[in-house]
Coordinates of C-alpha atoms and ligand atoms in Angstrom, one line a residue:
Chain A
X220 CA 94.2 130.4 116.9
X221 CA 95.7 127.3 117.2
X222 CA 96.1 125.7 121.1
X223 CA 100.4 126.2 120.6
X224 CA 101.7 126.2 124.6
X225 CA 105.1 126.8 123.2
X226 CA 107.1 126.9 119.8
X227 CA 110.7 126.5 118.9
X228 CA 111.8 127.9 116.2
X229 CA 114.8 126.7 115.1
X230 CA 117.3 127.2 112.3
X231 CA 119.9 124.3 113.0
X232 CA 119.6 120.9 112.6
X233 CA 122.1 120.1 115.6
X234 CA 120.1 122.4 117.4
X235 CA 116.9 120.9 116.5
X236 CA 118.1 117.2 117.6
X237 CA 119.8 118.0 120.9
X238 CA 116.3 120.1 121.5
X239 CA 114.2 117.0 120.7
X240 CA 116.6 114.5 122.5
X241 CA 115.7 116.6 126.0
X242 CA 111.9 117.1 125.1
X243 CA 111.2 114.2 122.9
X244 CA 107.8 115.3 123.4
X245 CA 107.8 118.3 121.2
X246 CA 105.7 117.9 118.0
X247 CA 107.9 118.4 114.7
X248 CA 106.1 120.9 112.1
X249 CA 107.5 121.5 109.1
X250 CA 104.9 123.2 106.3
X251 CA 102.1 122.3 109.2
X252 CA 99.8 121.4 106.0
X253 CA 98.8 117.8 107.8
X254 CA 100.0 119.4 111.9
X255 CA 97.2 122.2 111.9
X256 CA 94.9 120.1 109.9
X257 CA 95.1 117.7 112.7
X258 CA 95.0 120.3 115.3
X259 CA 92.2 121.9 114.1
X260 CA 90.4 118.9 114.1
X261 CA 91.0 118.9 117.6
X262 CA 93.6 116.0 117.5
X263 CA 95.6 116.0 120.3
X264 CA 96.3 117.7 123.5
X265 CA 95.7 120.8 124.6
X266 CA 99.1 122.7 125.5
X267 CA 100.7 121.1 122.2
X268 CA 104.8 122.0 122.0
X269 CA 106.1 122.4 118.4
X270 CA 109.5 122.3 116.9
X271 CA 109.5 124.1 113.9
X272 CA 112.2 123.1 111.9
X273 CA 111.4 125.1 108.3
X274 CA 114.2 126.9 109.1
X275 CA 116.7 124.9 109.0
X276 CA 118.3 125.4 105.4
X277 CA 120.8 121.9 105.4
X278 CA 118.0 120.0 104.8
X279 CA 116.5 122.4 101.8
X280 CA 118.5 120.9 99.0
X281 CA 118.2 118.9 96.4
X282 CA 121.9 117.4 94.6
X283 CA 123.5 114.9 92.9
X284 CA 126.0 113.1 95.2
X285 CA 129.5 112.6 93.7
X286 CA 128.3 108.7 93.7
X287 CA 125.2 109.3 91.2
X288 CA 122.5 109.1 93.7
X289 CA 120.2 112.0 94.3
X290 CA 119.7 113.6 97.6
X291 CA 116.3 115.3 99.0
X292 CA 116.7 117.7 101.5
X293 CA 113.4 116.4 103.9
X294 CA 111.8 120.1 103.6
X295 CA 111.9 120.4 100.1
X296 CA 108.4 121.7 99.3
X297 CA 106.4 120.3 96.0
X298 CA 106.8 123.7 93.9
X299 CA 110.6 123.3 94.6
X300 CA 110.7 119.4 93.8
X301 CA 108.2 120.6 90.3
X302 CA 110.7 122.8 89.2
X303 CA 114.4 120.9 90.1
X304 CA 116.1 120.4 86.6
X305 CA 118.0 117.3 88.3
X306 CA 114.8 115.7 89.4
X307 CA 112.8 116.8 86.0
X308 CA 116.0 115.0 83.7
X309 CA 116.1 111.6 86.1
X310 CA 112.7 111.3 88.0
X311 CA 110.0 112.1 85.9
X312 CA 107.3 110.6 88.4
X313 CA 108.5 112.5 91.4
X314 CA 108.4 115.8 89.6
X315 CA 104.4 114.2 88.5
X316 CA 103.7 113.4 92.2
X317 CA 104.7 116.9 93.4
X318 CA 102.5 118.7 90.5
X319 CA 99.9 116.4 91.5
X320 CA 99.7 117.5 95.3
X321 CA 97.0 120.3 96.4
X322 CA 97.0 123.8 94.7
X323 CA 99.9 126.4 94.4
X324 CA 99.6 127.7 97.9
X325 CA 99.7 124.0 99.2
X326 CA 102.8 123.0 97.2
X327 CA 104.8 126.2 98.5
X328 CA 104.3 125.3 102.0
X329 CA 104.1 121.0 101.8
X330 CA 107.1 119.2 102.3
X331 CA 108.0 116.3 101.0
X332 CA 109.6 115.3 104.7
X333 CA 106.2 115.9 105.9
X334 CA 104.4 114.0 103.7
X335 CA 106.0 110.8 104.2
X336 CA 106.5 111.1 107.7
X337 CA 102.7 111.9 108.3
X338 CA 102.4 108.2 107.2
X339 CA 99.1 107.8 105.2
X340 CA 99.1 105.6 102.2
X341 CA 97.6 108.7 99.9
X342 CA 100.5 110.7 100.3
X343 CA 101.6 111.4 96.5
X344 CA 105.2 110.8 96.8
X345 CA 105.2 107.8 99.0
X346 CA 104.6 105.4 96.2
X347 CA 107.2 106.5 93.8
X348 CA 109.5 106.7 96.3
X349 CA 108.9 102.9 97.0
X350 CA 108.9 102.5 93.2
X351 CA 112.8 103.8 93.3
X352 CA 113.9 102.0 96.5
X353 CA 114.4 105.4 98.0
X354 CA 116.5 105.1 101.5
X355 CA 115.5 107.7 104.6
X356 CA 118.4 109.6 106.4
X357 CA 117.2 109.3 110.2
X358 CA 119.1 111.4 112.7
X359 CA 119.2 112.1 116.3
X360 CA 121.7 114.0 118.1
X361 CA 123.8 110.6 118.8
X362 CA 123.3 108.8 115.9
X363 CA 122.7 108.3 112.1
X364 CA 121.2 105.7 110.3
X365 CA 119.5 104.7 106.8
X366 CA 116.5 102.8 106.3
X367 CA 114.4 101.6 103.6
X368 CA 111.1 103.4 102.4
X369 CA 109.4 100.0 102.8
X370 CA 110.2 99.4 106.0
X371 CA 109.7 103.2 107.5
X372 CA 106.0 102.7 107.3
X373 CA 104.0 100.6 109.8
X374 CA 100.9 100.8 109.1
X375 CA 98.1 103.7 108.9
X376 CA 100.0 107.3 110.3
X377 CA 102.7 104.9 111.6
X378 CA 106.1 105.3 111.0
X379 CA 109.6 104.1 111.9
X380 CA 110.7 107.3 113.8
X381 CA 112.1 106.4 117.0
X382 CA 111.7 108.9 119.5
X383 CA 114.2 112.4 119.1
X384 CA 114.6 110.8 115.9
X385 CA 114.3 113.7 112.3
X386 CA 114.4 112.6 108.6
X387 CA 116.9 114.7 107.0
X388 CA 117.1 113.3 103.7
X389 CA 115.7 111.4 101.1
X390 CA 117.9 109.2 99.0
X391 CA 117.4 107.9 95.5
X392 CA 120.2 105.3 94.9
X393 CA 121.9 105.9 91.2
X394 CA 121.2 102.2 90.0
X395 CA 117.5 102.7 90.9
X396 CA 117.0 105.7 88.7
X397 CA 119.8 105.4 85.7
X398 CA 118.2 103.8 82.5
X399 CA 114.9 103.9 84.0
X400 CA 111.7 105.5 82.1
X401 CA 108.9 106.2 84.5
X402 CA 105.2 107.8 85.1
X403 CA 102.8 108.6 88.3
X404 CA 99.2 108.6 87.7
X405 CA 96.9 110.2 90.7
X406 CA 93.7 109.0 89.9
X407 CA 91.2 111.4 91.7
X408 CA 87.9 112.7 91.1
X409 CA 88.8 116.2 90.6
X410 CA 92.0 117.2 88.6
X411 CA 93.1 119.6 91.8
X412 CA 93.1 120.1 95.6
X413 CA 91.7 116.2 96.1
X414 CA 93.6 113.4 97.6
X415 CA 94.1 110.2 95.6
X416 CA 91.5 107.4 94.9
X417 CA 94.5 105.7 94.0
X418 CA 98.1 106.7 92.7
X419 CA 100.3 104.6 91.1
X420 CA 104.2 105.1 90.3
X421 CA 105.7 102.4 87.8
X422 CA 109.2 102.8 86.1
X423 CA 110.9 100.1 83.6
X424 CA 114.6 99.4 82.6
X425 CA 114.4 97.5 78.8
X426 CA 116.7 94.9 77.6
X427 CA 117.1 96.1 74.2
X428 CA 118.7 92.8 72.5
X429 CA 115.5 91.2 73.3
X430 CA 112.6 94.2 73.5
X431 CA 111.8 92.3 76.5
X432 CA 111.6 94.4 80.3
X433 CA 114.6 93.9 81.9
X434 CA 113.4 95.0 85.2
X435 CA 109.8 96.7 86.0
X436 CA 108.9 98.4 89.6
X437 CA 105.3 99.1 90.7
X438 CA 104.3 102.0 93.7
X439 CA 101.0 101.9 94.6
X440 CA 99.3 104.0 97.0
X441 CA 95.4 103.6 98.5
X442 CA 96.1 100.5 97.7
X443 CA 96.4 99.3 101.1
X444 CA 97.2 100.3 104.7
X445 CA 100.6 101.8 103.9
X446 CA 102.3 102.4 100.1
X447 CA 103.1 99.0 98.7
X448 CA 104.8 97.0 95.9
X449 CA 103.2 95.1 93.5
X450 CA 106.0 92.1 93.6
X451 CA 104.4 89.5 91.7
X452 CA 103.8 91.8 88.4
X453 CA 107.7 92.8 89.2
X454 CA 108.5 88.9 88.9
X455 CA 106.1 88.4 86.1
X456 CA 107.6 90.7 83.8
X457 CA 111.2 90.5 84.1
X458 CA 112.0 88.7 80.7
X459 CA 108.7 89.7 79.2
X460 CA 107.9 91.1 76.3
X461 CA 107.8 95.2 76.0
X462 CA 104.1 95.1 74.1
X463 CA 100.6 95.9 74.8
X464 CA 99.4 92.0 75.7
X465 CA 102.5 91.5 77.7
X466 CA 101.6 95.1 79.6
X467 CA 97.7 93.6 80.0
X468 CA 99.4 90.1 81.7
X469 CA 101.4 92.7 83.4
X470 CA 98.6 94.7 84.8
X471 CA 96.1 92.0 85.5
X472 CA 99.1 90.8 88.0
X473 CA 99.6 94.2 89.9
X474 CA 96.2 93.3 91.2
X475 CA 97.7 90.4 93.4
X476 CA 99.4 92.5 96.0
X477 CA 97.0 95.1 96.7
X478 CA 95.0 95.1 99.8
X479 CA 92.6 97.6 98.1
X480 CA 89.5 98.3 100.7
X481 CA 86.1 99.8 100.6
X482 CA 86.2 103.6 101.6
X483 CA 83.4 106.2 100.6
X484 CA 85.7 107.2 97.8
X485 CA 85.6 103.7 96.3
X486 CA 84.5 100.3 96.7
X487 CA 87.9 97.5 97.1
X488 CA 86.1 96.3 93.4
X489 CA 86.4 99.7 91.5
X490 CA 89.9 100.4 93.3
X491 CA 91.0 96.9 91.9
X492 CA 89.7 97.7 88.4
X493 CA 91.7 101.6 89.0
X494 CA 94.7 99.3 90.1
X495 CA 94.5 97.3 86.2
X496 CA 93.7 100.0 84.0
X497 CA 95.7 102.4 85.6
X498 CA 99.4 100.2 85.6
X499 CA 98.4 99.3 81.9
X500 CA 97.7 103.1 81.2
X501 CA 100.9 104.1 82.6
X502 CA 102.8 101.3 81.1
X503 CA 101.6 102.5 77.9
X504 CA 101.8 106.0 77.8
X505 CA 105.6 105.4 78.5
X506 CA 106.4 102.5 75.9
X507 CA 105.7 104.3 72.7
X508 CA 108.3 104.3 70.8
X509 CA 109.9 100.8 72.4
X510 CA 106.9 98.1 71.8
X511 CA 106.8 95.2 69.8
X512 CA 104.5 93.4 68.2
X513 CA 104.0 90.1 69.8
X514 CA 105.4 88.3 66.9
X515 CA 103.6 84.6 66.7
Chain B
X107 CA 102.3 131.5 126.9
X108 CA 104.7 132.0 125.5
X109 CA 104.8 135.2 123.1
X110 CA 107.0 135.3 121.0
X111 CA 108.5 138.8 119.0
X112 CA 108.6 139.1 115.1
X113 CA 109.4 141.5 112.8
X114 CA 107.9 141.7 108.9
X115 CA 107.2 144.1 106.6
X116 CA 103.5 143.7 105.9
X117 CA 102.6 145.8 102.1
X118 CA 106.0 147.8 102.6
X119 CA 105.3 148.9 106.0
X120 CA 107.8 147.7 108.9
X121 CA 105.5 145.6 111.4
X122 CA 106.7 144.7 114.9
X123 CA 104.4 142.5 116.7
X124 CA 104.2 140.4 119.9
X125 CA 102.0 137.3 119.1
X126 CA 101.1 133.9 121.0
X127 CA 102.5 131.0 119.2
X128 CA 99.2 129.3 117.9
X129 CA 98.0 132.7 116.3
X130 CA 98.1 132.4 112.2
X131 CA 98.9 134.9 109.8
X132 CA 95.4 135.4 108.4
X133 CA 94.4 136.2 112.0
X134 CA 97.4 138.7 112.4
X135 CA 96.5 140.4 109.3
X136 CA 92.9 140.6 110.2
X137 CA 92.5 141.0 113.9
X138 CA 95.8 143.0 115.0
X139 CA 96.4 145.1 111.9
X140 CA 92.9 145.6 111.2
X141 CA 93.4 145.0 107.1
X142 CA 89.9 143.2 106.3
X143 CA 90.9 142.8 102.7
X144 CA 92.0 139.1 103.2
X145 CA 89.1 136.8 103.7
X146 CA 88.7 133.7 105.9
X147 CA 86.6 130.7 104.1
X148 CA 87.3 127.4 104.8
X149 CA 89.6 128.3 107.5
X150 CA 91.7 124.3 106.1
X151 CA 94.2 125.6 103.2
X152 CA 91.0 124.7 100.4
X153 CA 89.6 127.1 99.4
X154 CA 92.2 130.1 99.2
X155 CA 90.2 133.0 99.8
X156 CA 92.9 133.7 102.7
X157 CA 95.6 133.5 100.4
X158 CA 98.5 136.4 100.6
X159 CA 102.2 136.6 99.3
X160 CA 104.5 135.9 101.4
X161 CA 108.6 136.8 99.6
X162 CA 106.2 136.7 96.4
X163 CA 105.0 133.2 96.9
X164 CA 101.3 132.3 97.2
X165 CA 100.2 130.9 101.2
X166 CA 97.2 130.1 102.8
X167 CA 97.1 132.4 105.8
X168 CA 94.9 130.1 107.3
X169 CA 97.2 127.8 108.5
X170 CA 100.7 129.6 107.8
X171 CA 101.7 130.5 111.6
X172 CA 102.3 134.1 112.2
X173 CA 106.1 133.2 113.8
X174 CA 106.9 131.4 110.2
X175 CA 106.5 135.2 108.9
X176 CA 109.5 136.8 110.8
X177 CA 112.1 138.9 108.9
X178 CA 109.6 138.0 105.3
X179 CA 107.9 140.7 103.4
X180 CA 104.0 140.1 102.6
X181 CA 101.5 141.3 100.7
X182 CA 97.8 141.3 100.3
X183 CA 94.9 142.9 98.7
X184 CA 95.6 145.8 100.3
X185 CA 99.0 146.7 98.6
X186 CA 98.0 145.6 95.3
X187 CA 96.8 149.4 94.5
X188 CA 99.4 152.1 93.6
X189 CA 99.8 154.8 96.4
X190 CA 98.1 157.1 94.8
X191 CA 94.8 154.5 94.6
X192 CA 95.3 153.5 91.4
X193 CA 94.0 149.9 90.7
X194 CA 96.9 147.4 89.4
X195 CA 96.5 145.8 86.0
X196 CA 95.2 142.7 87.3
X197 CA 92.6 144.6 89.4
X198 CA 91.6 146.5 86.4
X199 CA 91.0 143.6 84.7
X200 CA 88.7 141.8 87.0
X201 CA 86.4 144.4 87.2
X202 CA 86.4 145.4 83.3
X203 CA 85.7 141.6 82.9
X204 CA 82.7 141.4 85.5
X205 CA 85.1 138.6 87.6
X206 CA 83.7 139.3 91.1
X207 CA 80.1 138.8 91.6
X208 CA 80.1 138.9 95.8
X209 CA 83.8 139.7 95.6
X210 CA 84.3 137.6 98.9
X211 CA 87.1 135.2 96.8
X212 CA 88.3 138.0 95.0
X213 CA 91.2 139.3 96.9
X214 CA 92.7 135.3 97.0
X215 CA 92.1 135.0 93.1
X216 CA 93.9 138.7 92.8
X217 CA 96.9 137.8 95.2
X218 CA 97.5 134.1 93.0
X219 CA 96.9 136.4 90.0
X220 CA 99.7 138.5 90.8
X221 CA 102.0 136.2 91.5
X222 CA 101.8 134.7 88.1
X223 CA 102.2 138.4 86.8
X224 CA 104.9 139.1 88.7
X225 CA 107.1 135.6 87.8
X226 CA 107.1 136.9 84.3
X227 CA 106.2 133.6 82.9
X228 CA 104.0 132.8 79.8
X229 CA 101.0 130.7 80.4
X230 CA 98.6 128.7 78.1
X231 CA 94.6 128.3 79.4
X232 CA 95.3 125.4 81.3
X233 CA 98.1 126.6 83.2
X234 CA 96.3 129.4 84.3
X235 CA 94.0 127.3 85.0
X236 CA 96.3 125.1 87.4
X237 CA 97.7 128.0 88.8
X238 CA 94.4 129.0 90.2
X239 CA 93.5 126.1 91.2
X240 CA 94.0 126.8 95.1
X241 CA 90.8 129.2 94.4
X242 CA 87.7 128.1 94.4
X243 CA 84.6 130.8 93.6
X244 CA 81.3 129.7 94.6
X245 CA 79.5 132.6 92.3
X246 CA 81.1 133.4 88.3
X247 CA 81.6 129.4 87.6
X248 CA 85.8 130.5 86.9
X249 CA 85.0 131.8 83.4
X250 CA 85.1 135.1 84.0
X251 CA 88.0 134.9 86.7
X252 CA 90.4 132.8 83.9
X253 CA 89.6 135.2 81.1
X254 CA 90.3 138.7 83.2
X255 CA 93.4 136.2 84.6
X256 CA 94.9 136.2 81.3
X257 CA 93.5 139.8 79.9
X258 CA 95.9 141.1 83.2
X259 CA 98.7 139.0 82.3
X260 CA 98.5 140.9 78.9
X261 CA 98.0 144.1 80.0
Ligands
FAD828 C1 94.2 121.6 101.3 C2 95.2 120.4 101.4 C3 95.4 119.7 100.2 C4 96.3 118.6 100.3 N1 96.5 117.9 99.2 C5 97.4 116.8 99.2 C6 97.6 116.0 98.0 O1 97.1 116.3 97.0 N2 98.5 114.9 98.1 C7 99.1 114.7 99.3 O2 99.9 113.7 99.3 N3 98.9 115.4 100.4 C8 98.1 116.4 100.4 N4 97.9 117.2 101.5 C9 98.5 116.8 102.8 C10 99.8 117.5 103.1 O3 99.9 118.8 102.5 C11 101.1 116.7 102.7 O4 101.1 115.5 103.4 C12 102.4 117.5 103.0 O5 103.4 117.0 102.3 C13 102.8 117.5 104.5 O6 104.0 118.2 104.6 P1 104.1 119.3 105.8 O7 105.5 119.8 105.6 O8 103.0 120.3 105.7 O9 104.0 118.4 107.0 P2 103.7 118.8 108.6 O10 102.2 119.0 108.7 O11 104.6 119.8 109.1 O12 104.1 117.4 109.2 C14 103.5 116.1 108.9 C15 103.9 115.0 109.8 O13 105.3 114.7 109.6 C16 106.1 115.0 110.8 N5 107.3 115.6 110.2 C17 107.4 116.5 109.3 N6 108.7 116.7 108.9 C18 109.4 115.8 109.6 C19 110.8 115.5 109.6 N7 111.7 116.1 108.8 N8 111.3 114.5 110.4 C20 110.4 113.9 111.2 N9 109.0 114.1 111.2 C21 108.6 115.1 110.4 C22 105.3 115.9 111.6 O14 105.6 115.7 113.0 C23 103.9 115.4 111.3 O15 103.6 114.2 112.0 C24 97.0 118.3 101.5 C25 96.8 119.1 102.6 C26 95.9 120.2 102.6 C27 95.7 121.0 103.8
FES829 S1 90.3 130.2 104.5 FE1 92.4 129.6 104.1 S2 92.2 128.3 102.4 FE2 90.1 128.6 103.0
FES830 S1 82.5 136.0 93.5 FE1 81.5 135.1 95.1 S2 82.8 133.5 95.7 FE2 83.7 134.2 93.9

C-alpha cells in the first residue's frame, strides 16, 4: 500500500492544469514506474497527493505535423514508441532507446513524458532526444511555451518545470531528422531490466559530393550530471571524411565533453573508454555502405 | 482517505470495489479478492512474478495502482484454465516440459506467455527470449521456461 492521501484521476488535460494551477502541490504520475519507486523508498512525505494524468488521451499520440516535424504525445509508453511505423521509418534510435528500456511489463506502463521529466541522466530516451534537438511543449492553464531538451534539464532529477507547469509533447523538428541516419547503443551489464552504464545516441547527415559528414550529432547519457552533447566531435567532423580513421578522430573527440564520474557501476576511466569505443561502434555499424577509403 | 469506487472485470467476473488510493492491484487481487495465484517478489516492477494482463497487456501489479484498473478487464493465473478445469495450452506445456521447479514465478512467466499467444505473432528464440525478459526464475536457469514458451506457442 502506498501512503496516497488523495488521488485525482483525471482524463482532461484542461482539467488537469486548472487542477494543478490551485494545488500546485499535487504530484504528477503518469506510468508511476519512477513515482512508486520513489515512494516506496520512502521518498517523500507522508499524505502524498497525486494527479494522475494517464488518462488523458490528447497527449497519447504520436503524428506527423503538416510541417514535417514529429509530435510525441508526453504519455506515449516505450511498447507504443517500439512499434510506431512513423517513428521506426525516421527515428531509428528512439524506436532503439524505447526497446532498450526495462522488460515488457515496464515498457507498457513507462512513459516517455515520465522519463524525461524524472530528470536523471540514465533515462534512455534523453540522449537521443538531445541528439535530434527535440523541443518540449510546456503548458499550464494560462500559458504555453516551448523549450529546448538542453536547457529543460538542470542538473541531477532537476528539471525546468515551473510550478502548475505539464509536458504535453515532445517535438522532433523536420530538419533535425530528414536525411539523417542514426543508432542508440545502451551499454549495460545485462542485455534487460538494467539501467545504462552509458547510452549513447549519434545520427549523421553525408555530403555526398565529397563522402565527407556534412553534419554529425552526439547524445550521451551517464556521461555526466544531466544528458549532454559531445560539441567538439560535432565541430570536428563537419567536413570530415566518412571512413573508419576519420570515425577513430571522431570518437577520440566525443571524449572532450563528457563529465563521466566514478559510480559503483564504473570507474570515470572505463566510462571514458565506453564513451570512445562506443561512438566509433555506432558510427560504424551505420556507415556501411557510405565509407571511403582514406585515399592518400 | 479518500476511497475511491472502481469498477473492472477481474477473469470475466464483474468486480465493484471501494479501495484507498495508495492500494495496488497486486494487493487488490490478493488481499480483497482472495486469488493467491499472483505472486509478490520483489514488490519494484523486476522481477515479474506479480505480473497480470491488464486489456491483454502484460503489468506489474506491484506498482500498477488499483484506481488505474477502473472500467479495464484483467486477467491472471486464475483465468488461464478453461471453466471446466482444463489447463490452457501454455499451461500444458510448462508442466509437460518440467518448467516450474517451486512454481513461485510460474504464474508471471504463464501470464507473459499468454500474451505472446494471444498477439498471434511469430517469434524466433531470442524474441521470446526478450519477451520474457520482465521474468526472472531463480530455480530452472530459463531453459526449460523458453523451450515449453515456444512448444505452447505451437501448440
Ligand atoms: C524495473 C524498472 C526498470 C526500469 N528500466 C529503465 C530503463 O531501462 N531505462 C530507463 O530510462 N528507465 C528505466 N526505468 C525508469 C522508469 O521506468 C522510466 O524513467 C519511465 O519512463 C518513467 O515514466 P513514468 O510514466 O512511469 O513516470 P512517473 O513515475 O509517472 O513520473 C516520473 C516523473 O516525471 C513527472 N512527470 C511524468 N509525466 C509528466 C508530465 N507529462 N509533465 C510533467 N511531469 C511529469 C512525475 O511527476 C515524476 O517526477 C525503470 C524502472 C523500473 C521500475
Ligand atoms: S513483485 Fe512485482 S515485479 Fe517483482
Ligand atoms: S521455478 Fe522457482 S523461481 Fe522459477
Amino acid at each position: 500500500m502506498f501512503d496516497v492521501k488523495k488521488y485525482y484521476d483525471v482524463d482532461n488535460l484542461g482539467v488537469a492544469l486548472s487542477l494543478l494551477s490551485k494545488e500546485p502541490h499535487l504530484i504528477v504520475i503518469a506510468g508511476g514506474t519512477d513515482v512508486l519507486i520513489k515512494m516506496q523508498h520512502g521518498w517523500n512525505q507522508e499524505e502524498t497527493e497525486l494527479l494522475g494524468i494517464n488518462r488523458i488521451a490528447e497527449l497519447k499520440g504520436i503524428r506527423m505535423l503538416d510541417n514535417g516535424d514529429i509530435e510525441i504525445g508526453a504519455l506515449c509508453n516505450f511498447n507504443q514508441i517500439e512499434e510506431d511505423a512513423t517513428l521506426q521509418e525516421n527515428i531509428i534510435p528512439l524506436v532503439e532507446a524505447a526497446a532498450s528500456i526495462g522488460g515488457p511489463q515496464i515498457r507498457n506502463v513507462a512513459t516517455i513524458g515520465g522519463n524525461i521529466c524524472n530528470g536523471v541522466t540514465s533515462a534512455d530516451s534523453a540522449s537521443t532526444l538531445f541528439a535530434y534537438d527535440a523541443k518540449l511543449k510546456l503548458s499550464t492553464e494560462r500559458s504555453e511555451r516551448i523549450v529546448p531538451i538542453s536547457e529543460f534539464y538542470m542538473g541531477p532529477g532537476k528539471v525546468a518545470l515551473e510550478s502548475g507547469e505539464l509536458l504535453t509533447h515532445i517535438i522532433i523538428p523536420k530538419e533535425s531528422y530528414e536525411g539523417y541516419q542514426g543508432r542508440y547503443i545502451k551499454f549495460a551489464r545485462r542485455k534487460a531490466m538494467d539501467i545504462a552504464t552509458l547510452g549513447v545516441s549519434v545520427n549523421y547527415r553525408i555530403d555526398e559530393a565529397s563522402g565527407c559528414f556534412e553534419d554529425l550529432r552526439i547524445g550521451l547519457g551517464v556521461a555526466g550530471p544531466t544528458p549532454l552533447r559531445c560539441i567538439e566531435a560535432e565541430e570536428y567532423a563537419r567536413g570530415t571524411k566518412v571512413s573508419e580513421e576519420g570515425i577513430a578522430g571522431i570518437a577520440g573527440k566525443a571524449v572532450l565533453s563528457s563529465h563521466a564520474r566514478t559510480s559503483w557501476r564504473a570507474s570515470k576511466e572505463y566510462r571514458e573508454h565506453l564513451i570512445e569505443e562506443l561512438v566509433a561502434e555506432a558510427l560504424l555499424s551505420i556507415t556501411d555502405g557510405v565509407r571511403g577509403e582514406e585515399d592518400e | 482517505m479518500n476511497r475511491m469506487q472502481i469498477n473492472f472485470t477481474l477473469n470475466g467476473k464483474d468486480i465493484h470495489l471501494e479501495i484507498e488510493p495508495g492500494e495496488t492491484l497486486l494487493e487488490i487481487i490478493r488481499k480483497r479478492l482472495g486469488e493467491i495465484g499472483t505472486k509478490k517478489g520483489c514488490g519494484v516492477g523486476e522481477c515479474g512474478a506479480c505480473t497480470v494482463l491488464v486489456e491483454g497487456r502484460p503489468v506489474d501489479s506491484c506498482i500498477y495502482l488499483g484506481i488505474w484498473v477502473n472500467g479495464n478487464d484483467v486477467r491472471t493465473v486464475e483465468g488461464l484454465a478453461a471453466k471446466d478445469g482444463n489447463l490452457s495450452e501454455m499451461q500444458e506445456a510448462y508442466i509437460e516440459d518440467g518448467a516450474v521447479q517451486c512454481g513461485f514465478c510460474t504464474p508471471g512467466f504463464l501470464m507473459s506467455a499468454t500474451a505472446m499467444k494471444e498477439n498471434g505473432r511469430k517469434y524466433t528464440r531470442e524474441e521470446v527470449k526478450r519477451a520474457l525478459s520482465g521474468n526472472f526464475c531463480r530455480c530452472t536457469g530459463y531453459k526449460k521456461i523458453i523451450e515449453a514458451t515456444e512448444k505452447g506457442l505451437k501448440s
